[in-house]
XYZ file of C-alpha atoms in Angstrom:
555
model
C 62.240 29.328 -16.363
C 59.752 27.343 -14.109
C 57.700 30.511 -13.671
C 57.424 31.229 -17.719
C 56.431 27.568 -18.300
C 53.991 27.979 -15.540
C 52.410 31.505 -17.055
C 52.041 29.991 -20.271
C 50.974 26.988 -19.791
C 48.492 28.840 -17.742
C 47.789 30.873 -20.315
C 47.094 27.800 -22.852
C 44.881 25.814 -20.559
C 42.467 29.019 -20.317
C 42.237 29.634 -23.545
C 41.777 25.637 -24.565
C 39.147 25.536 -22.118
C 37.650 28.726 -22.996
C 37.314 27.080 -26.857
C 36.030 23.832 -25.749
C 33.731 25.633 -22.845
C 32.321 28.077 -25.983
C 31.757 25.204 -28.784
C 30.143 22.962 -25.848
C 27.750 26.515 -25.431
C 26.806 27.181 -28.518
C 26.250 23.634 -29.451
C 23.767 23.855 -26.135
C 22.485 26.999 -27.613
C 21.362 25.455 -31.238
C 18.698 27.203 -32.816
C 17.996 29.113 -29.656
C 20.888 31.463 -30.606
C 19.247 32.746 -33.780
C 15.482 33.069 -31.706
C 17.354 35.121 -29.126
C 18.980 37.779 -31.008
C 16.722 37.687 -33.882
C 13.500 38.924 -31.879
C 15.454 40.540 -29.097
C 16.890 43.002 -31.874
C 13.510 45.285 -32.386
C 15.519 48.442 -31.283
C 19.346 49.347 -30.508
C 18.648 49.224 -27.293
C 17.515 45.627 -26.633
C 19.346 44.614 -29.015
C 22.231 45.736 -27.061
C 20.874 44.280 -23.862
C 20.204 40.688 -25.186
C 23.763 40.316 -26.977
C 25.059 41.468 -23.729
C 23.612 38.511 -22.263
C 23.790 35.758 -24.780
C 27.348 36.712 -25.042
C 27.729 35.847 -21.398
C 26.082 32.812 -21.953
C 27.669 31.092 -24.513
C 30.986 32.607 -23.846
C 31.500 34.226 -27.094
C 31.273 37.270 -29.031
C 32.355 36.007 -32.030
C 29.271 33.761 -31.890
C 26.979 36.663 -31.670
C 28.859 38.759 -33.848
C 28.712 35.481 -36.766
C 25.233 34.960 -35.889
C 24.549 38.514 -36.567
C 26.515 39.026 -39.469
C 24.468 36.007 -41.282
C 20.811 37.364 -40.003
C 22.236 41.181 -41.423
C 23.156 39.396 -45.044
C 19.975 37.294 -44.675
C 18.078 40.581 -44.442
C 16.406 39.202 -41.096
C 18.230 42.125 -39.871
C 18.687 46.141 -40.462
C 22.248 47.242 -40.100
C 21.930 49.374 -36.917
C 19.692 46.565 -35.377
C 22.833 44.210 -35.800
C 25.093 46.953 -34.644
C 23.057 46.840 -31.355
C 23.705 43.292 -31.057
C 27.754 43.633 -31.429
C 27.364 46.873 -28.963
C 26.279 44.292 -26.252
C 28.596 41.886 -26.995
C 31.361 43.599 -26.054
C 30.181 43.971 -22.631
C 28.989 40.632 -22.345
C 32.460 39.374 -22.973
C 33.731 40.974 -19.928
C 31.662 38.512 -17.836
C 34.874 36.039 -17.662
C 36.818 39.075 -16.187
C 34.432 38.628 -13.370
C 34.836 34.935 -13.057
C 38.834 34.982 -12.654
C 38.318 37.978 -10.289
C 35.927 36.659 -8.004
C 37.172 32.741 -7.787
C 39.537 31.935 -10.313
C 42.456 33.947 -8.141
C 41.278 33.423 -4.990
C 40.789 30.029 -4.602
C 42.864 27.066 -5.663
C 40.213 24.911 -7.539
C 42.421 22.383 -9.530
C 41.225 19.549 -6.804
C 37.868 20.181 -8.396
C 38.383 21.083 -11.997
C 40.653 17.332 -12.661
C 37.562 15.300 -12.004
C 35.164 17.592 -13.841
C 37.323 17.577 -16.230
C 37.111 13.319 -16.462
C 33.174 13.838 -16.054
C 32.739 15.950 -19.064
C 34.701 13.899 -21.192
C 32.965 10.782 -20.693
C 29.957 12.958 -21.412
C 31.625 14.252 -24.286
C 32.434 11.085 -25.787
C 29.876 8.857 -24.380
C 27.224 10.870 -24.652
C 25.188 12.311 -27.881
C 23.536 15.471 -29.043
C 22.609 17.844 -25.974
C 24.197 15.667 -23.392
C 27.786 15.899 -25.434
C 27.655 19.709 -25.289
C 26.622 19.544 -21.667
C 29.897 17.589 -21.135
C 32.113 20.058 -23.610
C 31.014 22.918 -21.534
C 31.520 21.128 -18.531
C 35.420 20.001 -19.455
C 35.630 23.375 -20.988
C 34.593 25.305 -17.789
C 37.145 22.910 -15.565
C 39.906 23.794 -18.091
C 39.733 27.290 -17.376
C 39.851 26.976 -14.007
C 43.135 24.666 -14.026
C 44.263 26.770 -16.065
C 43.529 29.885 -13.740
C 45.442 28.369 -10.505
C 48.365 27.221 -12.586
C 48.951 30.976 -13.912
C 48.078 32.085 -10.312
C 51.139 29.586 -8.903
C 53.660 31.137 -12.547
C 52.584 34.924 -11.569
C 53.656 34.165 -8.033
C 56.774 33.073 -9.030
C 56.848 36.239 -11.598
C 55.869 38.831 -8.615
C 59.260 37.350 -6.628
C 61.457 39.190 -9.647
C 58.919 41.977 -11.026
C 57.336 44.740 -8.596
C 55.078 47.846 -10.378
C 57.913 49.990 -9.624
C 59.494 47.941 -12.696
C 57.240 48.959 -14.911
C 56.253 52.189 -16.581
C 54.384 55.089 -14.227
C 51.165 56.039 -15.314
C 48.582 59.220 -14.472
C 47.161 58.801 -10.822
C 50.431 57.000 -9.284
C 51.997 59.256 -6.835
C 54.693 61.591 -7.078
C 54.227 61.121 -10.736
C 53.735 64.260 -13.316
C 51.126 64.803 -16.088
C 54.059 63.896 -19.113
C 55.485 61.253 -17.688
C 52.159 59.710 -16.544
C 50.761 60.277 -20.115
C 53.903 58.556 -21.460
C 53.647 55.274 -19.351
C 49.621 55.528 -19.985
C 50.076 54.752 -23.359
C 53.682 52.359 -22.898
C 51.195 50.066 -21.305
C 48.214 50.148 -23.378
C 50.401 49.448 -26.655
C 51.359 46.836 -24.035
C 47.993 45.645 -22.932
C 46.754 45.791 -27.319
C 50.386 43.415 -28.049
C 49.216 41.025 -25.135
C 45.682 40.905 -27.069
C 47.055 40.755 -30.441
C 49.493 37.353 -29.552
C 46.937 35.805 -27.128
C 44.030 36.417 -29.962
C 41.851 36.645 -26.596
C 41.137 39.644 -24.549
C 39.775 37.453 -21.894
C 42.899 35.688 -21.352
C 45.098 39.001 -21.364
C 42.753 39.965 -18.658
C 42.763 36.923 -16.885
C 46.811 37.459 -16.736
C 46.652 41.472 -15.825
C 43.769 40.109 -12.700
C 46.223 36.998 -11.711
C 49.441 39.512 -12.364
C 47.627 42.449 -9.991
C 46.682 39.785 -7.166
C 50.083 38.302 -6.997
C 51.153 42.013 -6.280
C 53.873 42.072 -10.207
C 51.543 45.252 -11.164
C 49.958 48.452 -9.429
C 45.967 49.151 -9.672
C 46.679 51.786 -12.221
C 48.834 49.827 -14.186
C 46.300 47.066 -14.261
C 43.719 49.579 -15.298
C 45.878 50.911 -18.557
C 46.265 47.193 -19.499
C 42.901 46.757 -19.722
C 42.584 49.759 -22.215
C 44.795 48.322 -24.505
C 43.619 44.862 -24.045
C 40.022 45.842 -24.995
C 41.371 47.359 -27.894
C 43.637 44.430 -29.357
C 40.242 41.805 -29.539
C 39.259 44.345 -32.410
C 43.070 42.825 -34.429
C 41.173 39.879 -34.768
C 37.928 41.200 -35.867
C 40.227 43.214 -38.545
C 41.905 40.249 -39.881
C 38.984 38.094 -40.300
C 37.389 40.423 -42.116
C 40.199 40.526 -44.881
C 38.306 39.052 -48.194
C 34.844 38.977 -46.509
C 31.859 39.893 -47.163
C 30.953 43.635 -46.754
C 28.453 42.736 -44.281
C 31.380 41.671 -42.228
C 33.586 44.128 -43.089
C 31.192 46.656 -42.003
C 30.671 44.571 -38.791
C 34.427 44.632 -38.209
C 34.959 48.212 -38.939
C 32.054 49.074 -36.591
C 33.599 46.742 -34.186
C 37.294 48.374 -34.796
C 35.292 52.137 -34.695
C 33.832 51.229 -31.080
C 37.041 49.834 -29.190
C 38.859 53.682 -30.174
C 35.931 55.281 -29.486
C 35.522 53.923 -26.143
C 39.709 53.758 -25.789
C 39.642 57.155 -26.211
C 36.909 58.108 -23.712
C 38.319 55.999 -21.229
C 42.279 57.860 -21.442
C 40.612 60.669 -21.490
C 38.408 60.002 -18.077
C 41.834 57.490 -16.992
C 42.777 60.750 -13.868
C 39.101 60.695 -12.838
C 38.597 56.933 -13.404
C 41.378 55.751 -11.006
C 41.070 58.095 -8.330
C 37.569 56.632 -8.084
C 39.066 53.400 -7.594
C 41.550 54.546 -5.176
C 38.302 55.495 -2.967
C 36.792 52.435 -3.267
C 39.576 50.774 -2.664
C 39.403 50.790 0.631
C 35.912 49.345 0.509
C 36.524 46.635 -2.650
C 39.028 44.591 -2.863
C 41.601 45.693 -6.610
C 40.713 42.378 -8.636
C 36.815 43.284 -8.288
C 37.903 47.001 -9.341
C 39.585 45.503 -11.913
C 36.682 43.675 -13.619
C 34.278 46.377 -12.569
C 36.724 48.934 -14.540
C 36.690 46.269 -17.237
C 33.011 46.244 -17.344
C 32.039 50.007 -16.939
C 34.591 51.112 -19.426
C 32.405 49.113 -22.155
C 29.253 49.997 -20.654
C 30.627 53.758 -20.836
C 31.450 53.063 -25.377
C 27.960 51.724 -25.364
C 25.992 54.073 -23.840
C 27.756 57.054 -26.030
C 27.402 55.353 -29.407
C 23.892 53.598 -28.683
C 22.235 57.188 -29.137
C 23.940 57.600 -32.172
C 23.821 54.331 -34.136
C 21.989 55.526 -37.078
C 25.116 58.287 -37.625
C 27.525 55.640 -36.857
C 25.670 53.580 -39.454
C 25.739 55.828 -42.143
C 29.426 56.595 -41.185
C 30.756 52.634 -41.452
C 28.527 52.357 -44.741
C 29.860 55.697 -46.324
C 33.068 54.229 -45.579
C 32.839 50.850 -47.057
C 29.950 51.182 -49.586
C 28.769 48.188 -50.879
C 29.892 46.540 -54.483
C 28.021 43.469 -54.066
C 24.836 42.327 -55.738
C 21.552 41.556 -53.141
C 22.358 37.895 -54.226
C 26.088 38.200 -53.315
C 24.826 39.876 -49.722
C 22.535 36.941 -48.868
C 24.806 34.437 -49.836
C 27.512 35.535 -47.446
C 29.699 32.446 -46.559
C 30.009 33.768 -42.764
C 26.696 33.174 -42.763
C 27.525 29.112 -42.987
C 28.905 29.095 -39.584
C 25.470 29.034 -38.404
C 23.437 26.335 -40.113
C 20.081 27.239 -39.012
C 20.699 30.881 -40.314
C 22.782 29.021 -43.413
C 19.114 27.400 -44.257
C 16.798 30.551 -43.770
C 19.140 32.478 -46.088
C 19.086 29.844 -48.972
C 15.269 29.351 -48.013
C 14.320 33.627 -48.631
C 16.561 33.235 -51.818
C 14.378 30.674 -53.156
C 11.474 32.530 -52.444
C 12.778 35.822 -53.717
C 13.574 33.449 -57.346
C 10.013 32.012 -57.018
C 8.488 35.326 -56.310
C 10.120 37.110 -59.584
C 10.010 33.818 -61.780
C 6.088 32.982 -60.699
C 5.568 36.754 -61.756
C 6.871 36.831 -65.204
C 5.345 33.289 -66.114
C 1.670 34.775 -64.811
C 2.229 38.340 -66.905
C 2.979 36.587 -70.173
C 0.049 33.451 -69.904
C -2.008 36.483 -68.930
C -1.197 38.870 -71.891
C 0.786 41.031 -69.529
C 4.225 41.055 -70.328
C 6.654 38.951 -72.119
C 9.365 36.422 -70.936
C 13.051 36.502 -71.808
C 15.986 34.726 -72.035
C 17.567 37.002 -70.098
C 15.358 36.556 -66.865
C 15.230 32.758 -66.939
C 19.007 32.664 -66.808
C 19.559 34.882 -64.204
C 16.912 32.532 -62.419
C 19.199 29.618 -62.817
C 22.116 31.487 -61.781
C 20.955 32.255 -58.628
C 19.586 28.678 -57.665
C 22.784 27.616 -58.655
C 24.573 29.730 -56.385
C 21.998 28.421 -53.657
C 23.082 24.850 -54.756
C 27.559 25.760 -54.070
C 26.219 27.725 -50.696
C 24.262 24.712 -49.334
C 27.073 22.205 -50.685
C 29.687 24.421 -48.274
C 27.089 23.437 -45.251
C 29.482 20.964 -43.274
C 28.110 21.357 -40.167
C 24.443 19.175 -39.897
C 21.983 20.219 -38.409
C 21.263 19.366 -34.930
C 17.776 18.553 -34.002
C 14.965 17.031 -36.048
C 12.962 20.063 -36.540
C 16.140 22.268 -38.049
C 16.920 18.692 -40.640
C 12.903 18.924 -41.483
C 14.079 22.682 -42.418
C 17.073 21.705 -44.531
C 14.746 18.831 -46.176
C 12.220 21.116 -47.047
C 14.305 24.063 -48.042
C 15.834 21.481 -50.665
C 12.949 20.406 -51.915
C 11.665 23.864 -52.880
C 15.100 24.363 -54.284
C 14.648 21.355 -56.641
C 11.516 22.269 -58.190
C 12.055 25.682 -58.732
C 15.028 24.511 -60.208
C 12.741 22.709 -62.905
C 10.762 25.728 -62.693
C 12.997 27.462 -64.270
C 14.993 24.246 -66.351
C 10.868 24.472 -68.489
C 10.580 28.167 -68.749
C 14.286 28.138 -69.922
C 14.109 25.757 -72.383
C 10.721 26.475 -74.169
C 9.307 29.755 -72.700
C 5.997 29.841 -71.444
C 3.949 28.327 -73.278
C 2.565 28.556 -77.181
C -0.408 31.226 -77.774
C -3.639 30.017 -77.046
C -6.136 29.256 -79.988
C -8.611 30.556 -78.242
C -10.719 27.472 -77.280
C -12.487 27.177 -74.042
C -10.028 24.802 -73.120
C -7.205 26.643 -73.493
C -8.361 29.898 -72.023
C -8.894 27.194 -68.749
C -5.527 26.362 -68.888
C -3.884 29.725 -68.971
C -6.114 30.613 -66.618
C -4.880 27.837 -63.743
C -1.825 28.562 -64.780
C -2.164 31.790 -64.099
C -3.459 31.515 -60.930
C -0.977 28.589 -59.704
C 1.787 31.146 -60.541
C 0.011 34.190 -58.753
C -0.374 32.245 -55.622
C 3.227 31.124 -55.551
C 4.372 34.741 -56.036
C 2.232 36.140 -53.246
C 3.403 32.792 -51.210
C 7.649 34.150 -52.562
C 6.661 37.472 -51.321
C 5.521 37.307 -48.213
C 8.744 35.133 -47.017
C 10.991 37.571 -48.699
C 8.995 40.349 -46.675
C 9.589 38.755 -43.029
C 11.941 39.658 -41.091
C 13.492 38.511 -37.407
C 11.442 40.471 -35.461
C 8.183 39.401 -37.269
C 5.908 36.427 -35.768
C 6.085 34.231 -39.816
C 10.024 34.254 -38.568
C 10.439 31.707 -36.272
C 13.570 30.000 -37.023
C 11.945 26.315 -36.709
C 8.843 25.335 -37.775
C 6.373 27.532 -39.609
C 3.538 29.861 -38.790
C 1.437 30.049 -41.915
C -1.318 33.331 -42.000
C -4.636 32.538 -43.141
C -4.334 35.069 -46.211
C -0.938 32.819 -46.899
C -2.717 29.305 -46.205
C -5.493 30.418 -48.830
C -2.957 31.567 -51.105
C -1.468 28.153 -50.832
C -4.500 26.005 -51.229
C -5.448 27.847 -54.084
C -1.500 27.246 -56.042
C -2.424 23.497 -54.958
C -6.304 23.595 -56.483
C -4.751 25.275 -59.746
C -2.502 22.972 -60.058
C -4.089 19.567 -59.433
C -7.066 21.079 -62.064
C -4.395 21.802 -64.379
C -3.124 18.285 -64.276
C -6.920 16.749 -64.503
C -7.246 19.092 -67.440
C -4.210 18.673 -69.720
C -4.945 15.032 -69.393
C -8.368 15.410 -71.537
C -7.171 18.563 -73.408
C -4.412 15.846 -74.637
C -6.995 13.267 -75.798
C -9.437 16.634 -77.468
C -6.347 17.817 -79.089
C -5.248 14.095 -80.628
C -8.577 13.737 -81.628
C -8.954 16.846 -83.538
C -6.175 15.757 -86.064
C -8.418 13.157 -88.101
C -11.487 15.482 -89.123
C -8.629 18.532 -90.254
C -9.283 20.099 -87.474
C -5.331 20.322 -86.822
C -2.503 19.095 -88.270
C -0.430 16.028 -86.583
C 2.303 18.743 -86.246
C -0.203 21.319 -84.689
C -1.686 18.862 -82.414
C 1.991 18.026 -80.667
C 3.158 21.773 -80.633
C -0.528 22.182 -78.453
C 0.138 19.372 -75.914
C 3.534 20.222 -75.635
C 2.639 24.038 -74.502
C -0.099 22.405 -72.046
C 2.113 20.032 -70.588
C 4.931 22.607 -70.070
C 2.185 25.279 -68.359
C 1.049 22.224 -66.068
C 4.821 21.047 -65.214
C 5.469 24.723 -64.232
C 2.207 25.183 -62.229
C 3.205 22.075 -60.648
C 6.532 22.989 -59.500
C 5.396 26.542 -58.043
C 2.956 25.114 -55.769
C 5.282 22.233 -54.556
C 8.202 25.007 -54.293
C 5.489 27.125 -52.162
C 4.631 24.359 -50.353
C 7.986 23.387 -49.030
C 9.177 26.649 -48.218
C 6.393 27.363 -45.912
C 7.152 23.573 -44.414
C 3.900 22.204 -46.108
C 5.211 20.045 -48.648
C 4.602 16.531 -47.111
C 2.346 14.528 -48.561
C 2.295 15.729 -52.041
C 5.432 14.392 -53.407
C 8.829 13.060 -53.377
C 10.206 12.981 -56.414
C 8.305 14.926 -59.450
C-alpha cells in the first residue's frame, strides 16, 4: 500500500510541478513566444527546428501548439508552416525524458528541491511581473524533482514484488518467438497509450517507465514498447480538446493524431532492429539514457519522414476536415484567446480587413464608382461586433506596457470604425453633390481620406509572421504606408476646416433663394456625415498602425 501511495503521489508532484514549472515559462516567455515561432516559421524545416526548441524551453507543447493554432486562424501563418511548428514540438517535449534520465533517478535531490521550493514561492507571491514567473518556474522545477525521488523510493518498493519476467515478452527478449513477441509488443503499448490517456501527460508516463526501468520492475525492451504507446496516448488529449473547436484546431489535432501513428507505426515496424541497437550500446550507455535517447530518436525518426511531405500531408488533413467556416469565423478562433498578444493581432487584422472593404465602398460611391448598400454596412457591423464578444472573452491582461499600448490602440481603431460604419449605416454616404466648387472639394477629401485608410487596411491585412511590418509589439511603419497615413490625416483635418465654412456658404444661401431652408440642412447634413467618416478612417488607420496618440481621445 505504502509503495502505491508513494508512486502516485510521485506521480502527482511531477505533474503539479510540471504545470506550475510551464505557466511560470510561458509567463517568462510573454510576447517572445509569438516573435519566436512567428519568424522562425519561413519553411517546414525551421519551423520544425525552432518549436523543437521553444518547446523545450517553456516546457510545453500545448503552448506551441495554442500559439500556433491562433497565428494559423490569424492568417500570420500558412497551414504547413504551422504544421512545422507542431512537428518540432513533439520532439521538444521529449527534453524532460532527458532530465529524469540523467538526474532525476540518479540522484536523490529532495534536500535541494524543499528550499527551492520555499524560494520560489516567496518569489511567486512577493514578487511581481517577470520576477513572479521566475519564482513559478523555479517552485515548478523543484516540484518535479520531489516528485521524481519520491516515485524513485514507490518504484523501489514496486521492483521488490514485480520483475520483467512478470510482464508480457516482447520482440528482441531472448528465447522469445516472432508471435509471441508481436503479441506482448502491442500488450504493452495499449499499456504504455492507457498510462498516457489517465496521466493526460506523456512526460510523466515516461518519467514512471525511466524510474520503473532503473529500479530494475521492467526490461530495456519493455521500457522501449512503453514508450511507443506512451507517445501515442499525448495525441487522446489533443483529440478531445479539439471536440467543438475550431477547424483550425481540429486540423491541428488531426495532424497531431496523423503523426503519433505514423511515427508508431515506423517505430514497431523498426522495434527488432531498434532494440538490438540498444542492446549494443548497452554495454557502452547506461538503459535510462537509451531510454530517453529511444524516446527522442523515435520522434526525430516521424519528423524527418513527414517533414518532406508536409504539403501532401496538408492537403490530406484539409481534404479530410474541409472547412465550413467563414474567413471571419477562422480569425476569430477562441483558442486563439489563450494567447493575448496573438488574441490582439487577430482582432487588430480584422479591423483592418473591415476598414479596408468599408474605406473602399465609401471612396467608389463619393467618387461616382460604385454604389453603397445596406447589405455591406451591416455585414460591417457584424463583424466589429464579433471583434467586440472576442476581445470581451480576453481574461488574461496583458503583461508588459508595450503589449497594453497594443490592446489600447487596437480598441481605439475598433471604436471609430465602429462609428465608421454606425454613419454609413444610418444615412449612406453622403447626398449627391450640386456640383459647386465646394462640394466637388469635399468629395474629393473624402475621397482621398477613405483611399488612404484602405491602402493603410490593406497592407496590415497583407502581413504576415514572417514579414518585417509583423512584429508582434510596436510598429514598423513603411514610408509608402507613413505617406499614406499623413495624407488620410491632411484629408481629413481639410475636410473639417472646410465643412465648417461650407456650413456658413450653405446657411447663407437660403435668404437670396438660392436654397430652400430644407435644402440647406439636407447639404450640411451630407457634409458633416462625409467629414465624420473621413475622420474616423484616419483615426482607425492611425491606431492600428500604433500612431494614434495625440490626435484624440474621445471623438
Amino acid at each position: 500500500m505504502s509503495t502505491a501511495i508513494a508512486i502516485l503521489g510521485g506521480v502527482g508532484l511531477f505533474l503539479l510541478g510540471m504545470t506550475v514549472m510551464t505557466d511560470g515559462l510561458k509567463a517568462l516567455a510573454g510576447s517572445a513566444l509569438r516573435t519566436v515561432l512567428g519568424k522562425a516559421a519561413a519553411t517546414p524545416l525551421s519551423g520544425a527546428l525552432w518549436g523543437a526548441v521553444v518547446t523545450l524551453l517553456v516546457q510545453s507543447s500545448s503552448a506551441v501548439t495554442m500559439t500556433t493554432i491562433g497565428l494559423v486562424s490569424a492568417g500570420l501563418l500558412t497551414f504547413p508552416q504551422g504544421l512545422g511548428l507542431v512537428f518540432g514540438a513533439n520532439v521538444g517535449t521529449t527534453g524532460t525524458g532527458w532530465l529524469v534520465a540523467l538526474i532525476g533517478v540518479r540522484v536523490s535531490l529532495s534536500s535541494y528541491a524543499l528550499p527551492l521550493i520555499f524560494l520560489g514561492a516567496l518569489m511567486r507571491l512577493l514578487g511581481g511581473g517577470r520576477i513572479a514567473a521566475a519564482g513559478g518556474a523555479l517552485a515548478g522545477f523543484a516540484l518535479v524533482l520531489y516528485g521524481l525521488t519520491t516515485l524513485q523510493q514507490g518504484m523501489g518498493g514496486l521492483a521488490e514484488s514485480l520483475n520483467p519476467s512478470d510482464l508480457p515478452a516482447v520482440l528482441g527478449m531472448p528465447d522469445v518467438g516472432w508471435a509471441a513477441g508481436s503479441v506482448g509488443l502491442l500488450t504493452l503499448i495499449v499499456v504504455g497509450l492507457a498510462m498516457t490517456a489517465v496521466m493526460q501527460s506523456s512526460t510523466a508516463a515516461i518519467a514512471v517507465t525511466i524510474s520503473a526501468f532503473y529500479a530494475g520492475a521492467v526490461g530495456l525492451e519493455q521500457g522501449a514498447a512503453l514508450i511507443i504507446g506512451q507517445n501515442i496516448g499525448t495525441a487522446t488529449s489533443s483529440a478531445l480538446a479539439a471536440i467543438g473547436a475550431s477547424t483550425t484546431a481540429k486540423r491541428l489535432a488531426l495532424a497531431y493524431v496523423l503523426f503519433k501513428l505514423i511515427a508508431a507505426l515506423i517505430a514497431i515496424a523498426a522495434f527488432p532492429f531498434t532494440v538490438a541497437l540498444m542492446k549494443t550500446f548497452s554495454a557502452s550507455v547506461d538503459g535510462m539514457t537509451l531510454l530517453a535517447a529511444y524516446h527522442t530518436a523515435y520522434n526525430v525518426v516521424g519528423v524527418a519522414v513527414l517533414l518532406p511531405a508536409t504539403r501532401w500531408f496538408t492537403r490530406a488533413v484539409e481534404w479530410l476536415l474541409p472547412s465550413r467556416q467563414t474567413a471571419l469565423e477562422r480569425a476569430l478562433d477562441p483558442s486563439t484567446l489563450a494567447n493575448p498578444v496573438v488574441a490582439v493581432e487577430t482582432a487588430r487584422r480584422v479591423v483592418a480587413a473591415v476598414l479596408k472593404t468599408v474605406a473602399g465602398d465609401v471612396s467608389a460611391a463619393v467618387s461616382g464608382g460604385g454604389r453603397l448598400t445596406p447589405e455591406s454596412a451591416q455585414a460591417a457591423a457584424v463583424a466589429l461586433e464579433k471583434i467586440r464578444d472576442f476581445l470581451s472573452e480576453l481574461t488574461e491582461p496583458p503583461e508588459t506596457e508595450a503589449e497594453r499600448h497594443r490592446l489600447t490602440s487596437t480598441l481605439h481603431a475598433l471604436d471609430h470604425a465602429s462609428r465608421l460604419v454606425e454613419t454609413l449605416a444610418d444615412h449612406g454616404a453622403a447626398a449627391e453633390p450640386n456640383g459647386t466648387s465646394a462640394d466637388r472639394n469635399v468629395a474629393e477629401l473624402c475621397f482621398n481620406a477613405m483611399r488612404a485608410a484602405e491602402v493603410i487596411g490593406g497592407s496590415i491585412t497583407a502581413e504576415s509572421a514572417l514579414s518585417d511590418r509583423a512584429a508582434p509589439i510596436a510598429w514598423t511603419v513603411s514610408s509608402d504606408i507613413a505617406a499614406a497615413l499623413a495624407e488620410a490625416q491632411r484629408a481629413a483635418t481639410a475636410l473639417d476646416a472646410l465643412q465648417r465654412e461650407h456650413r456658413a456658404m450653405t446657411l447663407a444661401s437660403v435668404a437670396p433663394g438660392n436654397l430652400t431652408a430644407a435644402d440647406a440642412f439636407t447639404e450640411i447634413d451630407a457634409v458633416r456625415r462625409l467629414e465624420r467618416m473621413a475622420h474616423h478612417a484616419w483615426r482607425s488607420a492611425a491606431h492600428l498602425l500604433g500612431r494614434g496618440e495625440g490626435g484624440d481621445l474621445a471623438a
